[in-house]
Tab-separated table of C-alpha atoms and ligand atoms in Angstrom:
chain	number	residue	atom	x	y	z
A	1	MET	CA	51.785	-26.803	-45.198
A	2	PHE	CA	49.701	-23.722	-44.893
A	3	ASP	CA	51.258	-21.538	-41.548
A	4	ASP	CA	49.025	-18.213	-42.554
A	5	LEU	CA	45.588	-18.512	-42.725
A	6	HIS	CA	44.226	-15.624	-40.922
A	7	PRO	CA	43.158	-16.878	-37.136
A	8	VAL	CA	39.947	-15.065	-37.338
A	9	VAL	CA	37.555	-17.284	-39.204
A	10	SER	CA	33.539	-17.294	-39.497
A	11	THR	CA	31.299	-19.364	-37.168
A	12	TYR	CA	30.826	-21.754	-40.176
A	13	ASP	CA	34.662	-22.719	-40.650
A	14	ASN	CA	35.091	-23.145	-37.089
A	15	PHE	CA	31.717	-25.209	-36.112
A	16	ASP	CA	29.450	-25.781	-38.932
A	17	SER	CA	32.063	-27.068	-41.515
A	18	VAL	CA	33.423	-30.022	-38.499
A	19	LEU	CA	30.035	-30.907	-37.746
A	20	VAL	CA	30.091	-29.138	-34.485
A	21	PRO	CA	26.098	-29.150	-32.837
A	22	GLU	CA	24.142	-26.547	-32.096
A	23	GLY	CA	24.147	-25.434	-28.647
A	24	HIS	CA	27.950	-27.724	-28.407
A	25	VAL	CA	29.558	-26.023	-25.062
A	26	SER	CA	32.702	-25.461	-27.451
A	27	ARG	CA	30.198	-22.523	-29.386
A	28	SER	CA	29.693	-20.726	-25.848
A	29	ARG	CA	31.133	-17.127	-24.873
A	30	ASN	CA	32.320	-18.678	-22.407
A	31	ASP	CA	35.129	-21.146	-24.175
A	32	THR	CA	35.575	-19.650	-27.542
A	33	TYR	CA	36.714	-15.441	-28.080
A	34	TYR	CA	33.786	-14.147	-30.173
A	35	VAL	CA	34.554	-11.507	-32.153
A	36	THR	CA	31.407	-10.405	-33.424
A	37	GLU	CA	28.090	-12.767	-33.423
A	38	ASP	CA	29.244	-14.707	-36.490
A	39	ARG	CA	33.663	-14.339	-36.414
A	40	VAL	CA	35.416	-16.225	-33.257
A	41	LEU	CA	39.040	-16.276	-33.095
A	42	ARG	CA	39.384	-20.071	-34.348
A	43	CYS	CA	39.631	-22.993	-31.312
A	44	HIS	CA	41.091	-25.285	-33.622
A	45	THR	CA	42.891	-25.710	-36.606
A	46	SER	CA	40.581	-27.903	-37.571
A	47	ALA	CA	38.253	-24.706	-39.017
A	48	HIS	CA	40.735	-25.183	-42.079
A	49	GLN	CA	40.096	-28.333	-42.875
A	50	LEU	CA	37.048	-28.316	-45.409
A	51	SER	CA	38.210	-25.023	-47.389
A	52	LEU	CA	41.558	-26.629	-48.258
A	53	LEU	CA	39.500	-29.728	-49.045
A	54	LYS	CA	37.264	-28.066	-51.018
A	55	GLN	CA	40.568	-26.355	-52.856
A	56	GLY	CA	40.999	-30.124	-53.834
A	57	GLU	CA	44.174	-30.298	-51.338
A	58	LYS	CA	44.672	-34.326	-50.218
A	59	LYS	CA	47.449	-33.733	-48.001
A	60	PHE	CA	48.203	-31.170	-45.831
A	61	LEU	CA	49.221	-29.756	-43.122
A	62	VAL	CA	48.483	-26.484	-40.876
A	63	ALA	CA	49.959	-24.380	-38.298
A	64	GLY	CA	48.974	-21.925	-36.292
A	65	ASP	CA	47.716	-19.892	-33.252
A	66	VAL	CA	44.400	-20.834	-31.257
A	67	TYR	CA	42.246	-19.288	-29.054
A	68	ARG	CA	40.463	-20.988	-26.240
A	69	ARG	CA	38.521	-19.527	-22.933
A	70	ASP	CA	40.087	-22.037	-20.734
A	71	SER	CA	41.357	-22.557	-16.589
A	72	ILE	CA	44.748	-21.137	-15.536
A	73	ASP	CA	47.595	-23.664	-14.796
A	74	ALA	CA	50.801	-24.678	-16.207
A	75	THR	CA	49.762	-26.399	-19.516
A	76	HIS	CA	47.294	-23.801	-20.400
A	77	PHE	CA	47.005	-20.426	-22.179
A	78	PRO	CA	44.502	-18.715	-23.782
A	79	VAL	CA	46.239	-19.018	-26.910
A	80	PHE	CA	48.947	-21.533	-28.302
A	81	HIS	CA	49.377	-23.462	-31.397
A	82	GLN	CA	48.415	-26.506	-33.136
A	83	MET	CA	49.234	-28.404	-35.993
A	84	GLU	CA	46.597	-29.971	-38.148
A	85	GLY	CA	46.968	-32.934	-39.990
A	86	VAL	CA	44.730	-34.442	-43.282
A	87	ARG	CA	45.086	-37.011	-45.452
A	88	VAL	CA	42.654	-38.389	-47.587
A	89	PHE	CA	43.124	-41.903	-49.225
A	90	ALA	CA	41.349	-42.614	-53.172
A	91	LYS	CA	39.230	-45.495	-53.620
A	92	SER	CA	42.098	-47.889	-54.805
A	93	GLU	CA	44.850	-47.521	-51.994
A	94	LEU	CA	40.982	-48.392	-49.948
A	95	SER	CA	40.885	-51.656	-51.457
A	96	SER	CA	43.944	-52.799	-51.922
A	97	THR	CA	43.180	-54.002	-48.283
A	98	GLU	CA	41.014	-56.947	-46.571
A	99	LEU	CA	39.777	-54.771	-43.812
A	100	THR	CA	37.354	-52.091	-43.704
A	101	PRO	CA	37.876	-48.618	-45.013
A	102	GLN	CA	37.643	-46.826	-41.178
A	103	ASP	CA	40.077	-49.453	-39.809
A	104	PHE	CA	42.747	-49.552	-42.579
A	105	VAL	CA	43.021	-45.754	-41.976
A	106	SER	CA	42.564	-45.406	-38.500
A	107	GLN	CA	45.645	-48.407	-38.489
A	108	GLU	CA	47.514	-46.110	-40.764
A	109	LEU	CA	46.616	-42.982	-38.691
A	110	LYS	CA	48.095	-44.772	-35.572
A	111	ILE	CA	51.049	-46.059	-37.420
A	112	MET	CA	51.826	-42.216	-38.599
A	113	LEU	CA	51.388	-40.912	-35.568
A	114	GLU	CA	52.852	-43.641	-33.581
A	115	GLY	CA	55.904	-43.127	-36.044
A	116	LEU	CA	55.792	-39.506	-35.001
A	117	ALA	CA	55.805	-39.191	-31.585
A	118	LYS	CA	58.919	-42.193	-31.598
A	119	HIS	CA	61.181	-40.045	-34.199
A	120	LEU	CA	60.269	-36.590	-31.903
A	121	PHE	CA	60.860	-38.038	-27.980
A	122	GLY	CA	62.495	-41.659	-28.668
A	123	GLU	CA	61.373	-44.177	-26.003
A	124	VAL	CA	58.500	-42.537	-24.177
A	125	GLU	CA	55.494	-43.558	-22.369
A	126	LEU	CA	51.935	-43.160	-24.335
A	127	ARG	CA	48.658	-43.849	-24.552
A	128	TRP	CA	45.642	-44.283	-26.746
A	129	VAL	CA	42.757	-42.546	-25.196
A	130	ASP	CA	39.145	-43.020	-27.120
A	131	ALA	CA	37.536	-39.759	-27.362
A	132	TYR	CA	34.769	-37.985	-29.617
A	133	PHE	CA	35.134	-34.842	-31.415
A	134	PRO	CA	32.288	-34.255	-34.145
A	135	PHE	CA	34.327	-34.330	-36.603
A	136	THR	CA	36.005	-37.733	-36.280
A	137	ASP	CA	34.808	-41.241	-36.166
A	138	PRO	CA	36.708	-43.372	-34.339
A	139	SER	CA	38.559	-40.522	-32.214
A	140	TYR	CA	41.388	-40.785	-29.974
A	141	GLU	CA	43.841	-38.725	-28.154
A	142	LEU	CA	47.717	-39.202	-27.855
A	143	GLU	CA	48.410	-39.092	-23.975
A	144	ILE	CA	51.958	-38.824	-23.289
A	145	PHE	CA	53.516	-39.369	-19.762
A	146	PHE	CA	55.079	-36.237	-18.472
A	147	ASN	CA	56.040	-34.429	-15.199
A	148	GLY	CA	54.027	-37.135	-13.229
A	149	GLU	CA	50.991	-36.895	-15.164
A	150	TRP	CA	49.346	-38.067	-18.759
A	151	LEU	CA	49.277	-35.121	-20.772
A	152	GLU	CA	47.427	-35.233	-23.892
A	153	VAL	CA	48.942	-34.122	-26.709
A	154	LEU	CA	46.803	-34.579	-29.442
A	155	GLY	CA	43.192	-35.020	-31.039
A	156	CYS	CA	42.462	-37.447	-33.986
A	157	GLY	CA	40.149	-39.986	-35.999
A	158	VAL	CA	38.818	-41.039	-39.289
A	159	MET	CA	37.245	-37.906	-40.851
A	160	GLN	CA	33.410	-37.840	-41.564
A	161	LYS	CA	31.981	-38.925	-44.255
A	162	GLN	CA	29.945	-35.556	-44.290
A	163	ILE	CA	32.718	-33.548	-44.771
A	164	LEU	CA	34.319	-35.633	-47.326
A	165	ASN	CA	30.964	-35.719	-49.098
A	166	GLU	CA	30.815	-32.069	-48.723
A	167	ALA	CA	34.487	-31.411	-50.578
A	168	SER	CA	32.323	-33.669	-53.093
A	169	LEU	CA	35.043	-36.720	-52.526
A	170	VAL	CA	32.022	-39.610	-51.976
A	171	ASP	CA	34.648	-42.467	-52.714
A	172	GLU	CA	37.529	-41.401	-50.362
A	173	GLU	CA	38.092	-41.785	-46.782
A	174	ALA	CA	40.839	-39.420	-44.642
A	175	TRP	CA	42.262	-39.306	-41.571
A	176	ALA	CA	43.123	-35.897	-39.660
A	177	PHE	CA	44.790	-35.029	-36.303
A	178	GLY	CA	45.723	-31.741	-34.781
A	179	LEU	CA	48.652	-31.572	-32.746
A	180	GLY	CA	49.289	-29.433	-29.600
A	181	LEU	CA	52.228	-27.509	-30.543
A	182	GLU	CA	53.280	-26.109	-26.935
A	183	ARG	CA	52.932	-29.197	-24.851
A	184	LEU	CA	54.975	-31.175	-27.755
A	185	ALA	CA	57.787	-28.937	-26.828
A	186	MET	CA	57.496	-28.965	-23.070
A	187	VAL	CA	57.478	-32.638	-23.261
A	188	LEU	CA	60.249	-32.559	-24.869
A	189	PHE	CA	62.704	-29.594	-23.748
A	190	ASP	CA	61.472	-30.443	-19.776
A	191	ILE	CA	59.774	-26.824	-20.351
A	192	PRO	CA	57.648	-26.845	-16.542
A	193	ASP	CA	55.568	-24.066	-17.506
A	194	ILE	CA	53.352	-22.791	-20.415
A	195	ARG	CA	53.889	-18.568	-19.921
A	196	LEU	CA	58.160	-19.123	-20.470
A	197	PHE	CA	57.323	-19.209	-24.270
A	198	TRP	CA	55.977	-15.881	-24.249
A	199	THR	CA	58.775	-14.628	-21.624
A	200	ASN	CA	61.117	-12.011	-23.489
A	201	ASP	CA	63.548	-13.745	-20.613
A	202	GLU	CA	66.807	-14.204	-22.315
A	203	ARG	CA	67.917	-17.088	-20.119
A	204	PHE	CA	65.078	-18.719	-21.881
A	205	SER	CA	65.139	-18.029	-25.333
A	206	LYS	CA	69.076	-17.960	-25.768
A	207	GLN	CA	68.804	-21.691	-24.449
A	208	PHE	CA	66.922	-21.934	-28.006
A	209	LYS	CA	67.559	-21.640	-32.557
A	210	ALA	CA	65.805	-22.294	-35.321
A	211	GLY	CA	66.797	-25.703	-36.968
A	212	MET	CA	67.610	-27.185	-33.719
A	213	PHE	CA	65.319	-29.595	-33.734
A	214	ARG	CA	66.179	-31.149	-37.630
A	215	SER	CA	68.568	-34.193	-36.347
A	216	GLY	CA	65.273	-35.516	-34.143
A	217	GLY	CA	64.308	-34.545	-30.937
A	218	HIS	CA	65.156	-36.764	-27.916
A	219	ASN	CA	68.862	-36.130	-28.712
A	220	MET	CA	68.614	-32.350	-28.090
A	221	GLN	CA	69.070	-30.604	-24.914
A	222	LYS	CA	66.633	-30.308	-22.571
A	223	PHE	CA	65.753	-26.964	-21.174
A	224	LYS	CA	67.971	-25.920	-18.061
A	225	SER	CA	65.849	-24.684	-15.874
A	226	TYR	CA	66.967	-21.090	-14.248
A	227	SER	CA	66.588	-20.873	-10.589
A	228	LYS	CA	62.485	-20.616	-9.810
A	229	TYR	CA	61.290	-16.934	-8.050
A	230	PRO	CA	59.182	-17.709	-4.810
A	231	PRO	CA	54.841	-18.375	-5.631
A	232	CYS	CA	53.161	-16.081	-3.776
A	233	TYR	CA	49.486	-17.829	-2.788
A	234	LYS	CA	46.029	-15.430	-2.484
A	235	ASP	CA	43.080	-17.018	-1.749
A	236	VAL	CA	39.491	-15.487	-2.448
A	237	SER	CA	36.281	-16.722	-1.029
A	238	PHE	CA	32.593	-15.444	-2.225
A	239	TRP	CA	29.089	-16.435	-2.697
A	240	LEU	CA	27.623	-16.612	-6.218
A	241	PRO	CA	25.035	-14.769	-7.334
A	242	ASP	CA	21.241	-16.088	-7.640
A	243	GLY	CA	20.892	-17.853	-10.777
A	244	SER	CA	24.490	-17.681	-11.034
A	245	LYS	CA	26.300	-16.729	-14.249
A	246	PHE	CA	29.719	-17.379	-12.592
A	247	THR	CA	31.694	-19.791	-14.612
A	248	GLU	CA	35.488	-20.688	-13.632
A	249	ASN	CA	36.844	-19.205	-17.067
A	250	ASN	CA	35.332	-16.007	-16.277
A	251	LEU	CA	37.170	-15.862	-13.387
A	252	CYS	CA	40.516	-17.079	-14.748
A	253	GLU	CA	39.640	-13.982	-17.910
A	254	ILE	CA	40.135	-11.592	-14.865
A	255	VAL	CA	42.961	-13.058	-13.199
A	256	ARG	CA	44.549	-12.663	-16.587
A	257	SER	CA	43.075	-9.565	-17.675
A	258	THR	CA	44.327	-8.281	-14.385
A	259	ALA	CA	47.590	-10.054	-13.743
A	260	GLY	CA	48.918	-11.397	-17.069
A	261	ASN	CA	51.539	-14.013	-17.237
A	262	LEU	CA	52.011	-13.767	-13.574
A	263	VAL	CA	49.626	-15.591	-12.336
A	264	GLU	CA	50.406	-18.844	-13.068
A	265	GLU	CA	47.288	-20.935	-11.282
A	266	VAL	CA	43.791	-20.549	-10.553
A	267	LYS	CA	42.635	-23.403	-8.905
A	268	LEU	CA	39.084	-24.045	-6.680
A	269	ILE	CA	39.714	-25.288	-3.415
A	270	ASP	CA	37.220	-25.094	-1.433
A	271	GLU	CA	33.292	-25.918	-2.649
A	272	PHE	CA	30.295	-25.939	0.058
A	273	HIS	CA	26.714	-25.732	-0.415
A	274	ASN	CA	24.502	-24.030	2.373
A	275	PRO	CA	21.298	-25.723	2.737
A	276	LYS	CA	19.407	-22.888	4.556
A	277	THR	CA	19.969	-19.686	2.511
A	278	ASN	CA	20.823	-22.262	-0.872
A	279	GLN	CA	23.579	-20.885	-1.540
A	280	VAL	CA	27.080	-21.661	-2.760
A	281	SER	CA	30.514	-20.526	-1.906
A	282	ASN	CA	33.676	-21.125	-3.169
A	283	CYS	CA	37.256	-20.369	-2.883
A	284	TYR	CA	40.107	-20.189	-5.044
A	285	ARG	CA	43.750	-20.144	-4.593
A	286	ILE	CA	45.574	-17.783	-6.804
A	287	THR	CA	48.968	-18.763	-7.701
A	288	TYR	CA	51.153	-15.661	-8.417
A	289	ARG	CA	54.815	-15.956	-9.724
A	290	SER	CA	56.731	-14.469	-12.383
A	291	MET	CA	58.775	-16.535	-14.711
A	292	ASP	CA	61.807	-13.722	-14.920
A	293	ARG	CA	61.781	-11.671	-11.459
A	294	SER	CA	60.831	-11.110	-7.969
A	295	LEU	CA	57.766	-9.949	-7.093
A	296	THR	CA	56.953	-7.621	-4.277
A	297	ASP	CA	53.812	-7.843	-1.529
A	298	GLU	CA	52.511	-4.708	-1.922
A	299	GLU	CA	52.644	-5.690	-6.585
A	300	ILE	CA	50.769	-8.733	-5.508
A	301	ASN	CA	48.088	-6.900	-2.787
A	302	THR	CA	47.412	-4.711	-5.870
A	303	LEU	CA	46.270	-6.784	-8.323
A	304	GLN	CA	44.602	-9.334	-5.946
A	305	ASP	CA	42.481	-6.500	-5.182
A	306	ASP	CA	41.730	-5.633	-8.571
A	307	VAL	CA	40.629	-9.138	-8.649
A	308	ARG	CA	38.454	-8.935	-6.119
A	309	GLU	CA	36.825	-5.493	-7.180
A	310	THR	CA	36.394	-7.293	-10.677
A	311	LEU	CA	34.780	-10.004	-9.709
A	312	VAL	CA	31.921	-7.969	-7.610
A	313	THR	CA	31.273	-5.642	-10.584
A	314	SER	CA	31.512	-7.944	-13.909
A	315	LEU	CA	30.414	-11.500	-12.081
A	316	GLY	CA	28.062	-9.901	-9.315
A	317	VAL	CA	29.751	-12.473	-6.904
A	318	THR	CA	29.411	-11.526	-3.313
A	319	LEU	CA	32.957	-11.773	-1.277
A	320	ARG	CA	33.490	-12.961	2.116
B	1	LIG	N1	40.775	-29.857	-33.517
B	1	LIG	C1	40.477	-30.704	-32.227
B	1	LIG	C2	40.983	-29.972	-30.904
B	1	LIG	O1	41.429	-28.818	-31.290
B	1	LIG	C3	41.424	-32.114	-32.633
B	1	LIG	C4	41.320	-32.824	-33.979
B	1	LIG	C5	42.414	-32.606	-35.243
B	1	LIG	C6	40.808	-33.970	-33.074
B	1	LIG	C7	41.588	-32.993	-36.093
B	1	LIG	C8	40.596	-35.130	-34.459
B	1	LIG	C9	40.996	-34.946	-35.848
B	1	LIG	O2	40.764	-31.011	-29.974
């Protein structure tokens, strides 16, 4: 188990080593935090797969903080934690079955992860969804039914041969998975908003103790939600600049850097195209709400004014 690998990694480790093609969206500055031209805050723990395989590790877990520029809502936060698992199968293990190596490894992977889900959650509704990752084939996502929606909690698959070959494992096969730890905890304890993991409020932290997890999750006490403070909604409408560099992630980054954890959601509620001027207008609704206290109108108005101003100066939009 590795849990102290540094979160700043090379673009080689984060992308190339796991076969993320040139031009893939995840490489863009819109999705990933670049520290320098060739170093990033890792966007997944898969960044460590190849180097650990090269070190001769055959069965390992990596837990760590990962970073993504993303939208803002109850299940997304720019930093969260993943746990990666990799298991290499030797040639001898693969030859003891009628199945093709890929099918065998795939089956082993699903059995293991379903066992994990059952251990953690007891009876819970789950489903496998076919997915795409550049580093696995076939690839799947596991979703769990939570708060009225299907929530993706992990991605996984059979590791691409090319990665194993790069680590001089030519006769072997492997599976890999990457699990979102906050989402898992949200489902397990009924935690309604991912920002709660960052609160200093004792009404949250006092409900959890190190080690309480051990006996198997589903018997544990759910989080007792303390009363929520009222939300405050602010809409902002603007025309996108010509040849727009505007992206929702950039907007969210601005809102996040202005309002910090006081923002709960940023949602596009209206979009229209004016055929005469060929301009596009967006209207976003920003939900402000603190997890710990009530906010004053004054405070929110100041935040909203700052957001509006920064939208103009940084993204070049025209407010309406
Ligand atoms: N790295 C993937 C993600 O962050 C998850 C994953 C890990 C998928 C390992 C397949 C194998 O979404």
